[in-house]
mmCIF file of C-alpha atoms in Angstrom:
data_model
loop_
_atom_site.group_PDB
_atom_site.id
_atom_site.type_symbol
_atom_site.label_atom_id
_atom_site.label_comp_id
_atom_site.label_asym_id
_atom_site.label_seq_id
_atom_site.Cartn_x
_atom_site.Cartn_y
_atom_site.Cartn_z
ATOM 1 C CA MET X 74 -14.230 -16.409 9.793
ATOM 2 C CA ASN X 75 -12.075 -18.998 8.797
ATOM 3 C CA ARG X 76 -8.970 -17.681 8.366
ATOM 4 C CA ASP X 77 -6.529 -15.237 10.519
ATOM 5 C CA SER X 78 -6.194 -11.685 8.530
ATOM 6 C CA LEU X 79 -3.225 -11.076 10.159
ATOM 7 C CA ALA X 80 -1.304 -14.099 9.425
ATOM 8 C CA PRO X 81 -1.678 -14.771 5.513
ATOM 9 C CA PRO X 82 0.399 -17.676 3.844
ATOM 10 C CA PHE X 83 3.933 -17.053 2.332
ATOM 11 C CA ARG X 84 5.100 -17.590 -0.441
ATOM 12 C CA HIS X 85 8.945 -17.933 0.096
ATOM 13 C CA GLY X 86 7.914 -20.476 2.922
ATOM 14 C CA GLY X 87 8.053 -17.773 5.481
ATOM 15 C CA PRO X 88 10.772 -15.634 6.822
ATOM 16 C CA LEU X 89 14.125 -16.233 7.145
ATOM 17 C CA GLY X 90 14.573 -14.935 10.277
ATOM 18 C CA ARG X 91 14.424 -12.505 12.971
ATOM 19 C CA ALA X 92 15.327 -9.156 12.612
ATOM 20 C CA HIS X 93 15.110 -4.906 14.285
ATOM 21 C CA PHE X 94 12.662 -2.996 12.218
ATOM 22 C CA LYS X 95 12.615 1.238 12.525
ATOM 23 C CA VAL X 96 15.211 1.148 15.388
ATOM 24 C CA GLN X 97 15.704 5.016 14.241
ATOM 25 C CA PRO X 98 13.081 7.217 11.771
ATOM 26 C CA GLU X 99 15.909 6.224 9.047
ATOM 27 C CA ASP X 100 15.786 3.054 8.991
ATOM 28 C CA PHE X 101 12.701 3.150 6.308
ATOM 29 C CA VAL X 102 13.161 6.526 4.032
ATOM 30 C CA VAL X 103 10.105 6.555 1.880
ATOM 31 C CA GLU X 104 10.298 8.676 -1.587
ATOM 32 C CA GLU X 105 6.824 9.500 -3.022
ATOM 33 C CA LEU X 106 6.993 8.903 -6.431
ATOM 34 C CA LEU X 107 4.508 11.980 -8.054
ATOM 35 C CA GLY X 108 4.457 10.110 -11.679
ATOM 36 C CA PHE X 109 4.519 13.879 -13.016
ATOM 37 C CA GLU X 110 6.106 16.848 -13.115
ATOM 38 C CA PRO X 111 4.459 19.920 -12.207
ATOM 39 C CA SER X 112 3.633 22.957 -14.255
ATOM 40 C CA GLY X 113 5.364 25.083 -12.570
ATOM 41 C CA GLU X 114 1.899 27.416 -12.719
ATOM 42 C CA GLY X 115 -1.360 27.889 -12.014
ATOM 43 C CA GLU X 116 -3.366 28.586 -8.641
ATOM 44 C CA HIS X 117 -1.912 25.708 -6.585
ATOM 45 C CA CYS X 118 1.268 25.612 -4.773
ATOM 46 C CA LEU X 119 2.871 22.551 -4.610
ATOM 47 C CA VAL X 120 5.159 21.620 -1.795
ATOM 48 C CA TRP X 121 8.199 18.556 -1.011
ATOM 49 C CA VAL X 122 9.523 18.545 1.800
ATOM 50 C CA GLU X 123 10.726 15.632 4.140
ATOM 51 C CA LYS X 124 9.326 15.041 7.054
ATOM 52 C CA ARG X 125 10.702 12.497 10.496
ATOM 53 C CA ASP X 126 9.116 11.019 12.627
ATOM 54 C CA LEU X 127 5.449 13.004 11.631
ATOM 55 C CA ASP X 128 1.705 11.019 10.340
ATOM 56 C CA SER X 129 1.412 12.943 6.234
ATOM 57 C CA ASN X 130 -2.027 14.890 8.897
ATOM 58 C CA THR X 131 -0.004 16.427 11.120
ATOM 59 C CA ALA X 132 2.895 17.714 8.201
ATOM 60 C CA GLY X 133 -0.356 18.644 6.517
ATOM 61 C CA ALA X 134 -2.028 20.938 9.084
ATOM 62 C CA ARG X 135 0.641 22.756 10.166
ATOM 63 C CA LEU X 136 1.194 23.623 6.803
ATOM 64 C CA ALA X 137 -1.965 25.242 6.810
ATOM 65 C CA ASP X 138 -1.196 27.164 9.671
ATOM 66 C CA ALA X 139 1.616 28.363 8.505
ATOM 67 C CA LEU X 140 0.071 30.457 6.019
ATOM 68 C CA GLY X 141 -3.380 30.485 7.915
ATOM 69 C CA LEU X 142 -5.253 28.138 5.282
ATOM 70 C CA ARG X 143 -8.041 26.932 5.545
ATOM 71 C CA ARG X 144 -6.466 22.940 6.389
ATOM 72 C CA ARG X 145 -9.223 21.025 3.761
ATOM 73 C CA LEU X 146 -6.876 24.271 0.883
ATOM 74 C CA VAL X 147 -4.411 21.907 2.012
ATOM 75 C CA SER X 148 -4.289 18.098 -0.080
ATOM 76 C CA HIS X 149 -1.300 15.132 -0.120
ATOM 77 C CA CYS X 150 -1.627 11.545 -2.690
ATOM 78 C CA GLY X 151 -1.277 9.944 -0.133
ATOM 79 C CA LEU X 152 -0.853 9.142 4.255
ATOM 80 C CA LYS X 153 2.919 7.803 4.351
ATOM 81 C CA ASP X 154 4.462 6.244 7.363
ATOM 82 C CA ARG X 155 4.982 8.910 10.880
ATOM 83 C CA HIS X 156 8.119 6.427 12.191
ATOM 84 C CA ALA X 157 10.101 7.380 9.172
ATOM 85 C CA VAL X 158 12.133 9.662 7.243
ATOM 86 C CA THR X 159 9.890 10.182 4.434
ATOM 87 C CA ARG X 160 9.759 12.545 1.816
ATOM 88 C CA GLN X 161 6.483 13.618 -0.121
ATOM 89 C CA TRP X 162 4.159 16.357 -1.558
ATOM 90 C CA PHE X 163 1.762 19.258 -0.418
ATOM 91 C CA SER X 164 -0.795 21.562 -2.218
ATOM 92 C CA LEU X 165 -2.096 24.292 -0.803
ATOM 93 C CA HIS X 166 -4.989 26.124 -2.275
ATOM 94 C CA MET X 167 -3.512 29.972 -3.178
ATOM 95 C CA PRO X 168 -4.858 31.841 -6.144
ATOM 96 C CA GLY X 169 -4.079 34.891 -5.977
ATOM 97 C CA GLN X 170 -0.902 34.139 -4.081
ATOM 98 C CA ALA X 171 2.492 34.288 -4.020
ATOM 99 C CA SER X 172 4.421 30.886 -3.978
ATOM 100 C CA PRO X 173 5.418 31.213 0.269
ATOM 101 C CA GLU X 174 9.546 31.043 1.524
ATOM 102 C CA PRO X 175 10.377 27.376 3.017
ATOM 103 C CA ALA X 176 11.469 29.136 5.877
ATOM 104 C CA ALA X 177 8.107 29.757 6.765
ATOM 105 C CA LEU X 178 6.952 25.903 6.595
ATOM 106 C CA GLU X 179 8.811 24.098 8.581
ATOM 107 C CA SER X 180 8.993 23.088 11.478
ATOM 108 C CA GLU X 181 10.633 20.964 13.408
ATOM 109 C CA GLY X 182 10.414 17.346 11.692
ATOM 110 C CA LEU X 183 9.207 19.427 8.784
ATOM 111 C CA ARG X 184 11.766 20.701 6.131
ATOM 112 C CA VAL X 185 10.974 22.229 2.588
ATOM 113 C CA LEU X 186 12.994 20.278 -0.046
ATOM 114 C CA ARG X 187 11.016 22.282 -3.072
ATOM 115 C CA ILE X 188 8.574 24.984 -3.896
ATOM 116 C CA THR X 189 7.006 24.754 -7.064
ATOM 117 C CA ARG X 190 3.187 25.697 -8.818
ATOM 118 C CA ASN X 191 0.405 23.076 -10.781
ATOM 119 C CA THR X 192 -3.243 24.112 -12.061
ATOM 120 C CA ARG X 193 -4.624 21.140 -10.574
ATOM 121 C CA LYS X 194 -4.474 20.203 -6.370
ATOM 122 C CA LEU X 195 -3.303 16.717 -5.408
ATOM 123 C CA ARG X 196 -5.284 14.182 -5.142
ATOM 124 C CA CYS X 197 -4.964 11.196 -3.341
ATOM 125 C CA GLY X 198 -3.773 7.781 -4.967
ATOM 126 C CA ILE X 199 -3.119 11.215 -8.478
ATOM 127 C CA HIS X 200 0.783 9.913 -7.557
ATOM 128 C CA PHE X 201 2.822 6.461 -9.397
ATOM 129 C CA GLY X 202 4.358 5.035 -6.333
ATOM 130 C CA ASN X 203 6.903 5.402 -3.302
ATOM 131 C CA ARG X 204 10.923 4.124 -2.895
ATOM 132 C CA PHE X 205 11.963 2.515 0.077
ATOM 133 C CA THR X 206 15.300 2.391 1.814
ATOM 134 C CA ILE X 207 15.468 0.186 4.627
ATOM 135 C CA ARG X 208 18.023 -0.971 7.186
ATOM 136 C CA LEU X 209 17.715 -4.453 9.174
ATOM 137 C CA ARG X 210 19.190 -4.750 11.477
ATOM 138 C CA GLU X 211 20.854 -7.441 13.813
ATOM 139 C CA PRO X 212 19.466 -10.492 11.164
ATOM 140 C CA SER X 213 18.963 -13.815 12.667
ATOM 141 C CA PHE X 214 20.898 -15.149 9.326
ATOM 142 C CA ASP X 215 23.526 -14.575 6.712
ATOM 143 C CA PHE X 216 23.483 -12.067 3.873
ATOM 144 C CA ALA X 217 24.007 -15.274 1.672
ATOM 145 C CA SER X 218 20.207 -16.890 3.087
ATOM 146 C CA ALA X 219 18.982 -12.960 2.231
ATOM 147 C CA LEU X 220 20.817 -12.851 -1.277
ATOM 148 C CA GLN X 221 19.100 -15.991 -2.189
ATOM 149 C CA ARG X 222 15.537 -14.966 -0.779
ATOM 150 C CA TRP X 223 15.102 -12.206 -2.116
ATOM 151 C CA GLN X 224 16.652 -13.000 -5.986
ATOM 152 C CA GLN X 225 13.468 -15.004 -5.091
ATOM 153 C CA ILE X 226 11.653 -13.048 -4.066
ATOM 154 C CA VAL X 227 12.223 -10.310 -6.880
ATOM 155 C CA SER X 228 12.029 -13.652 -9.398
ATOM 156 C CA GLU X 229 8.834 -14.880 -8.442
ATOM 157 C CA GLY X 230 7.683 -11.346 -6.806
ATOM 158 C CA VAL X 231 5.284 -11.584 -3.764
ATOM 159 C CA PRO X 232 1.146 -12.042 -2.626
ATOM 160 C CA ASN X 233 -0.484 -8.413 -2.811
ATOM 161 C CA LEU X 234 -1.602 -8.887 0.778
ATOM 162 C CA PHE X 235 -2.993 -6.107 2.779
ATOM 163 C CA GLY X 236 -0.394 -5.689 5.085
ATOM 164 C CA GLU X 237 -1.484 -5.483 8.943
ATOM 165 C CA GLN X 238 -1.819 -1.945 9.206
ATOM 166 C CA ARG X 239 -4.855 -2.264 7.273
ATOM 167 C CA PHE X 240 -6.762 -4.572 9.753
ATOM 168 C CA GLY X 241 -6.321 -1.856 12.367
ATOM 169 C CA HIS X 242 -5.179 -2.431 16.199
ATOM 170 C CA GLU X 243 -4.403 -5.440 17.004
ATOM 171 C CA GLY X 244 -6.583 -6.584 14.029
ATOM 172 C CA ARG X 245 -9.635 -5.474 14.957
ATOM 173 C CA ASN X 246 -11.049 -3.471 12.456
ATOM 174 C CA VAL X 247 -13.172 -6.312 10.641
ATOM 175 C CA GLU X 248 -15.148 -6.764 14.398
ATOM 176 C CA LYS X 249 -15.633 -2.967 14.762
ATOM 177 C CA ALA X 250 -16.516 -3.370 11.276
ATOM 178 C CA LEU X 251 -18.814 -6.257 11.675
ATOM 179 C CA ALA X 252 -20.669 -3.633 14.600
ATOM 180 C CA MET X 253 -21.083 -1.197 12.413
ATOM 181 C CA PHE X 254 -22.942 -3.662 9.757
ATOM 182 C CA ARG X 255 -25.511 -5.267 12.748
ATOM 183 C CA GLY X 256 -26.109 -1.482 14.042
ATOM 184 C CA GLU X 257 -24.403 -1.547 17.272
ATOM 185 C CA PHE X 258 -21.476 0.668 16.823
ATOM 186 C CA THR X 259 -21.831 3.903 15.235
ATOM 187 C CA PRO X 260 -18.596 5.314 13.912
ATOM 188 C CA GLY X 261 -17.945 9.023 14.787
ATOM 189 C CA ASP X 262 -16.748 10.044 12.124
ATOM 190 C CA ARG X 263 -16.905 9.553 8.104
ATOM 191 C CA LEU X 264 -12.729 8.755 8.231
ATOM 192 C CA LEU X 265 -13.395 5.926 10.803
ATOM 193 C CA ARG X 266 -15.841 4.615 8.649
ATOM 194 C CA GLY X 267 -13.480 4.313 5.459
ATOM 195 C CA LEU X 268 -11.087 2.487 7.402
ATOM 196 C CA LEU X 269 -13.321 -0.123 8.412
ATOM 197 C CA LEU X 270 -15.207 0.346 4.873
ATOM 198 C CA SER X 271 -11.634 -0.763 3.691
ATOM 199 C CA SER X 272 -10.696 -3.308 6.028
ATOM 200 C CA VAL X 273 -14.028 -5.357 5.424
ATOM 201 C CA ARG X 274 -12.553 -4.846 1.882
ATOM 202 C CA SER X 275 -8.787 -6.209 2.846
ATOM 203 C CA HIS X 276 -9.680 -8.636 4.372
ATOM 204 C CA LEU X 277 -11.838 -10.640 1.790
ATOM 205 C CA PHE X 278 -9.368 -9.840 -0.625
ATOM 206 C CA ASN X 279 -6.448 -11.537 0.924
ATOM 207 C CA ALA X 280 -8.972 -14.159 1.730
ATOM 208 C CA VAL X 281 -9.546 -14.980 -1.925
ATOM 209 C CA ILE X 282 -5.339 -14.574 -2.608
ATOM 210 C CA ALA X 283 -4.994 -16.922 0.410
ATOM 211 C CA GLU X 284 -8.059 -20.111 -1.201
ATOM 212 C CA ARG X 285 -5.854 -19.943 -4.085
ATOM 213 C CA MET X 286 -2.388 -20.312 -2.475
ATOM 214 C CA GLU X 287 -3.371 -23.188 -0.813
ATOM 215 C CA ARG X 288 -4.992 -24.616 -4.212
ATOM 216 C CA GLY X 289 -1.757 -23.944 -5.793
ATOM 217 C CA ILE X 290 -3.209 -21.745 -8.561
ATOM 218 C CA TRP X 291 -2.032 -17.934 -7.259
ATOM 219 C CA ASP X 292 -0.401 -17.820 -10.060
ATOM 220 C CA GLN X 293 -1.839 -19.732 -12.813
ATOM 221 C CA PRO X 294 -4.335 -18.847 -15.066
ATOM 222 C CA LEU X 295 -7.754 -19.831 -15.176
ATOM 223 C CA ALA X 296 -10.590 -20.102 -16.997
ATOM 224 C CA GLY X 297 -12.322 -15.861 -17.015
ATOM 225 C CA GLU X 298 -9.469 -14.281 -15.260
ATOM 226 C CA VAL X 299 -9.863 -10.283 -15.125
ATOM 227 C CA TYR X 300 -5.995 -9.331 -15.294
ATOM 228 C CA GLY X 301 -4.427 -5.975 -14.776
ATOM 229 C CA PHE X 302 -1.343 -4.684 -15.282
ATOM 230 C CA PRO X 303 1.036 -4.126 -12.332
ATOM 231 C CA ASP X 304 1.130 -0.672 -11.728
ATOM 232 C CA ASN X 305 -1.789 -1.196 -9.584
ATOM 233 C CA GLY X 306 -3.954 1.131 -12.264
ATOM 234 C CA THR X 307 -6.037 -0.482 -15.759
ATOM 235 C CA LEU X 308 -7.770 -3.530 -15.895
ATOM 236 C CA LEU X 309 -8.116 -5.507 -18.809
ATOM 237 C CA LEU X 310 -11.406 -6.105 -18.492
ATOM 238 C CA ILE X 311 -13.700 -10.189 -19.824
ATOM 239 C CA ASN X 312 -14.659 -8.540 -22.441
ATOM 240 C CA ASN X 313 -11.354 -6.760 -23.571
ATOM 241 C CA GLN X 314 -9.606 -9.229 -23.704
ATOM 242 C CA ARG X 315 -7.752 -9.574 -27.124
ATOM 243 C CA GLY X 316 -7.177 -13.524 -25.918
ATOM 244 C CA ASP X 317 -3.038 -12.928 -25.428
ATOM 245 C CA GLU X 318 -3.023 -12.561 -21.916
ATOM 246 C CA ALA X 319 -1.482 -14.871 -20.735
ATOM 247 C CA GLN X 320 1.697 -15.523 -22.601
ATOM 248 C CA ARG X 321 1.700 -11.580 -21.115
ATOM 249 C CA PHE X 322 1.002 -13.023 -17.973
ATOM 250 C CA ALA X 323 3.734 -15.903 -18.480
ATOM 251 C CA GLU X 324 5.831 -12.652 -19.726
ATOM 252 C CA GLY X 325 5.519 -10.024 -16.703
ATOM 253 C CA ASN X 326 3.356 -8.005 -18.054
ATOM 254 C CA VAL X 327 -0.168 -8.611 -17.247
ATOM 255 C CA GLU X 328 -1.498 -9.305 -13.128
ATOM 256 C CA LEU X 329 -3.667 -12.057 -12.024
ATOM 257 C CA THR X 330 -6.222 -9.882 -9.662
ATOM 258 C CA ALA X 331 -8.908 -10.645 -7.253
ATOM 259 C CA PRO X 332 -12.127 -8.461 -6.362
ATOM 260 C CA LEU X 333 -12.335 -5.903 -3.626
ATOM 261 C CA TRP X 334 -15.961 -6.659 -2.645
ATOM 262 C CA GLY X 335 -18.976 -4.405 -3.438
ATOM 263 C CA SER X 336 -22.219 -4.323 -5.266
ATOM 264 C CA GLY X 337 -22.669 -5.722 -8.556
ATOM 265 C CA GLU X 338 -21.820 -8.076 -11.093
ATOM 266 C CA LEU X 339 -18.097 -10.054 -10.190
ATOM 267 C CA HIS X 340 -15.979 -8.673 -13.023
ATOM 268 C CA SER X 341 -14.606 -12.319 -13.128
ATOM 269 C CA ALA X 342 -15.957 -15.571 -14.928
ATOM 270 C CA ASP X 343 -16.155 -19.356 -15.071
ATOM 271 C CA ALA X 344 -13.829 -20.519 -12.869
ATOM 272 C CA VAL X 345 -13.066 -17.943 -11.493
ATOM 273 C CA ARG X 346 -15.943 -16.737 -10.389
ATOM 274 C CA ALA X 347 -16.640 -20.150 -9.359
ATOM 275 C CA LEU X 348 -13.616 -19.178 -6.382
ATOM 276 C CA GLU X 349 -14.078 -16.376 -5.192
ATOM 277 C CA MET X 350 -18.295 -16.658 -4.604
ATOM 278 C CA GLU X 351 -17.088 -19.945 -2.814
ATOM 279 C CA VAL X 352 -14.122 -17.186 -1.062
ATOM 280 C CA ALA X 353 -16.913 -14.905 -0.398
ATOM 281 C CA SER X 354 -20.163 -16.740 0.521
ATOM 282 C CA ARG X 355 -18.157 -17.554 4.139
ATOM 283 C CA PHE X 356 -18.522 -14.575 4.772
ATOM 284 C CA PRO X 357 -21.541 -12.981 4.198
ATOM 285 C CA GLU X 358 -22.187 -10.797 6.916
ATOM 286 C CA LEU X 359 -18.939 -8.534 5.449
ATOM 287 C CA THR X 360 -20.216 -8.782 2.351
ATOM 288 C CA ALA X 361 -23.218 -7.911 2.731
ATOM 289 C CA GLY X 362 -22.022 -4.222 4.596
ATOM 290 C CA LEU X 363 -19.700 -3.446 2.003
ATOM 291 C CA GLU X 364 -23.231 -3.942 -0.896
ATOM 292 C CA ALA X 365 -25.702 -2.044 1.561
ATOM 293 C CA ALA X 366 -22.801 0.586 2.439
ATOM 294 C CA GLY X 367 -22.725 1.384 -1.539
ATOM 295 C CA LEU X 368 -19.874 -0.062 -2.749
ATOM 296 C CA ARG X 369 -18.768 -1.136 -5.991
ATOM 297 C CA GLN X 370 -17.411 -3.965 -6.974
ATOM 298 C CA GLU X 371 -13.903 -3.431 -7.782
ATOM 299 C CA ARG X 372 -10.123 -5.151 -8.766
ATOM 300 C CA ARG X 373 -6.973 -5.549 -7.253
ATOM 301 C CA VAL X 374 -3.761 -7.084 -8.562
ATOM 302 C CA MET X 375 -2.952 -10.117 -6.559
ATOM 303 C CA ARG X 376 0.954 -10.318 -6.768
ATOM 304 C CA LEU X 377 4.014 -7.816 -6.322
ATOM 305 C CA ARG X 378 7.016 -7.142 -7.557
ATOM 306 C CA PRO X 379 9.628 -4.806 -6.010
ATOM 307 C CA ILE X 380 10.823 -2.610 -9.044
ATOM 308 C CA HIS X 381 14.172 -0.902 -9.336
ATOM 309 C CA PRO X 382 15.530 -4.146 -6.330
ATOM 310 C CA ALA X 383 18.926 -3.279 -4.965
ATOM 311 C CA LEU X 384 19.994 -4.803 -1.129
ATOM 312 C CA ILE X 385 23.763 -4.114 0.167
ATOM 313 C CA ALA X 386 25.313 -6.043 3.398
ATOM 314 C CA LEU X 387 26.263 -2.975 5.440
ATOM 315 C CA PRO X 388 29.495 -2.918 7.463
ATOM 316 C CA ALA X 389 27.483 -3.811 10.843
ATOM 317 C CA GLY X 390 26.708 -6.619 9.534
ATOM 318 C CA ASP X 391 22.969 -5.400 8.978
ATOM 319 C CA LEU X 392 21.012 -5.437 5.213
ATOM 320 C CA GLN X 393 19.668 -2.494 3.211
ATOM 321 C CA LEU X 394 17.528 -2.367 1.413
ATOM 322 C CA ALA X 395 16.248 -0.518 -1.074
ATOM 323 C CA PHE X 396 12.506 -0.904 -4.776
ATOM 324 C CA ASP X 397 9.989 0.771 -5.266
ATOM 325 C CA LEU X 398 6.534 -0.050 -5.441
ATOM 326 C CA PRO X 399 3.271 1.113 -6.630
ATOM 327 C CA ARG X 400 1.022 3.390 -4.797
ATOM 328 C CA GLY X 401 -1.578 1.514 -2.668
ATOM 329 C CA THR X 402 1.150 -1.424 -2.178
ATOM 330 C CA TYR X 403 3.319 -2.193 1.301
ATOM 331 C CA ALA X 404 6.531 -2.941 1.533
ATOM 332 C CA THR X 405 6.069 -4.894 5.364
ATOM 333 C CA THR X 406 4.669 -7.219 2.511
ATOM 334 C CA VAL X 407 7.126 -7.612 0.888
ATOM 335 C CA LEU X 408 9.529 -7.899 3.805
ATOM 336 C CA ARG X 409 7.364 -10.108 5.546
ATOM 337 C CA GLU X 410 8.986 -12.858 3.019
ATOM 338 C CA LEU X 411 12.557 -12.445 4.200
ATOM 339 C CA ALA X 412 11.942 -11.840 8.124
ATOM 340 C CA GLU X 413 9.961 -11.660 10.751
ATOM 341 C CA LEU X 414 9.834 -7.563 11.056
ATOM 342 C CA GLU X 415 10.672 -6.571 15.258
ATOM 343 C CA GLU X 416 9.905 -2.829 15.664
ATOM 344 C CA THR X 417 12.364 -1.894 18.790
ATOM 345 C CA ARG X 418 12.540 1.999 18.912
ATOM 346 C CA GLU X 419 15.336 3.431 20.261
ATOM 347 C CA THR X 420 14.257 5.419 23.362
ATOM 348 C CA PRO X 421 15.183 9.277 22.284
#
């Protein structure tokens, strides 16, 4: 591979300096934005919880065990960081059963904030996004520089890259996927197989963005673009476009997209398709492996902008950032344009 998936290019010239990151769980607060109000009735019990230093799957298992439910009857919208304080929804399939009291579900690191009902279970990716409140400790750069860079990030956005956590320990998921494609390695379960396939798609997506950045056309519409809305949702395929998409892109109402590789024809055309095919041709084993695995061509927006952004200086000289992001995007993708993050956790 001719590009390190863990070192994609920067939009704003690289980080200003270093800062300590996730020293305490409270330094990284994530609140899930469901995007709809539960119906208040139905066979699914929705539980809004706050977790501290606890991953989503472990929390879901605890909720199931507390009520004697099979773990497959507990679902959630997505995985949240473990070393953090996170608030997210879980749904418990409990037809004909009364909702439990909060105390019956709570345990160390897990606090119940609200219980209600809904007619449908929560499924992965149905939420709108996430709200982040992040503390960067002891930055090696001053607040004025941070504020100037933050304003650039908010105004111009950053490449919507998949973060390093997508590529596994030491970034080896793509190597493992190659071994899987060659028949040299068999994943132990479907979850691991899915993670490896996602890593390959993410690597190819990042490679397309990197190529467009190197050519200076990351934020310039070309012939044959597929546009998408900033919430990482609906796409405007070429045969559904009305002709004013370039203007809507300039106004920030729609974004350019890049492929999440799979079988079938690329949705792009003309100059964009030629560029994407050129990048894909550098990774023949990866593209063939994804196609053989049955994944279909999809798209993802290439630019990420913080929503409701805020930056303040704390009394100790630390920085606090707050912003919302659409589902499926990464806070570290935004932060990397500001600071080189050093995860130095306090010993309990």
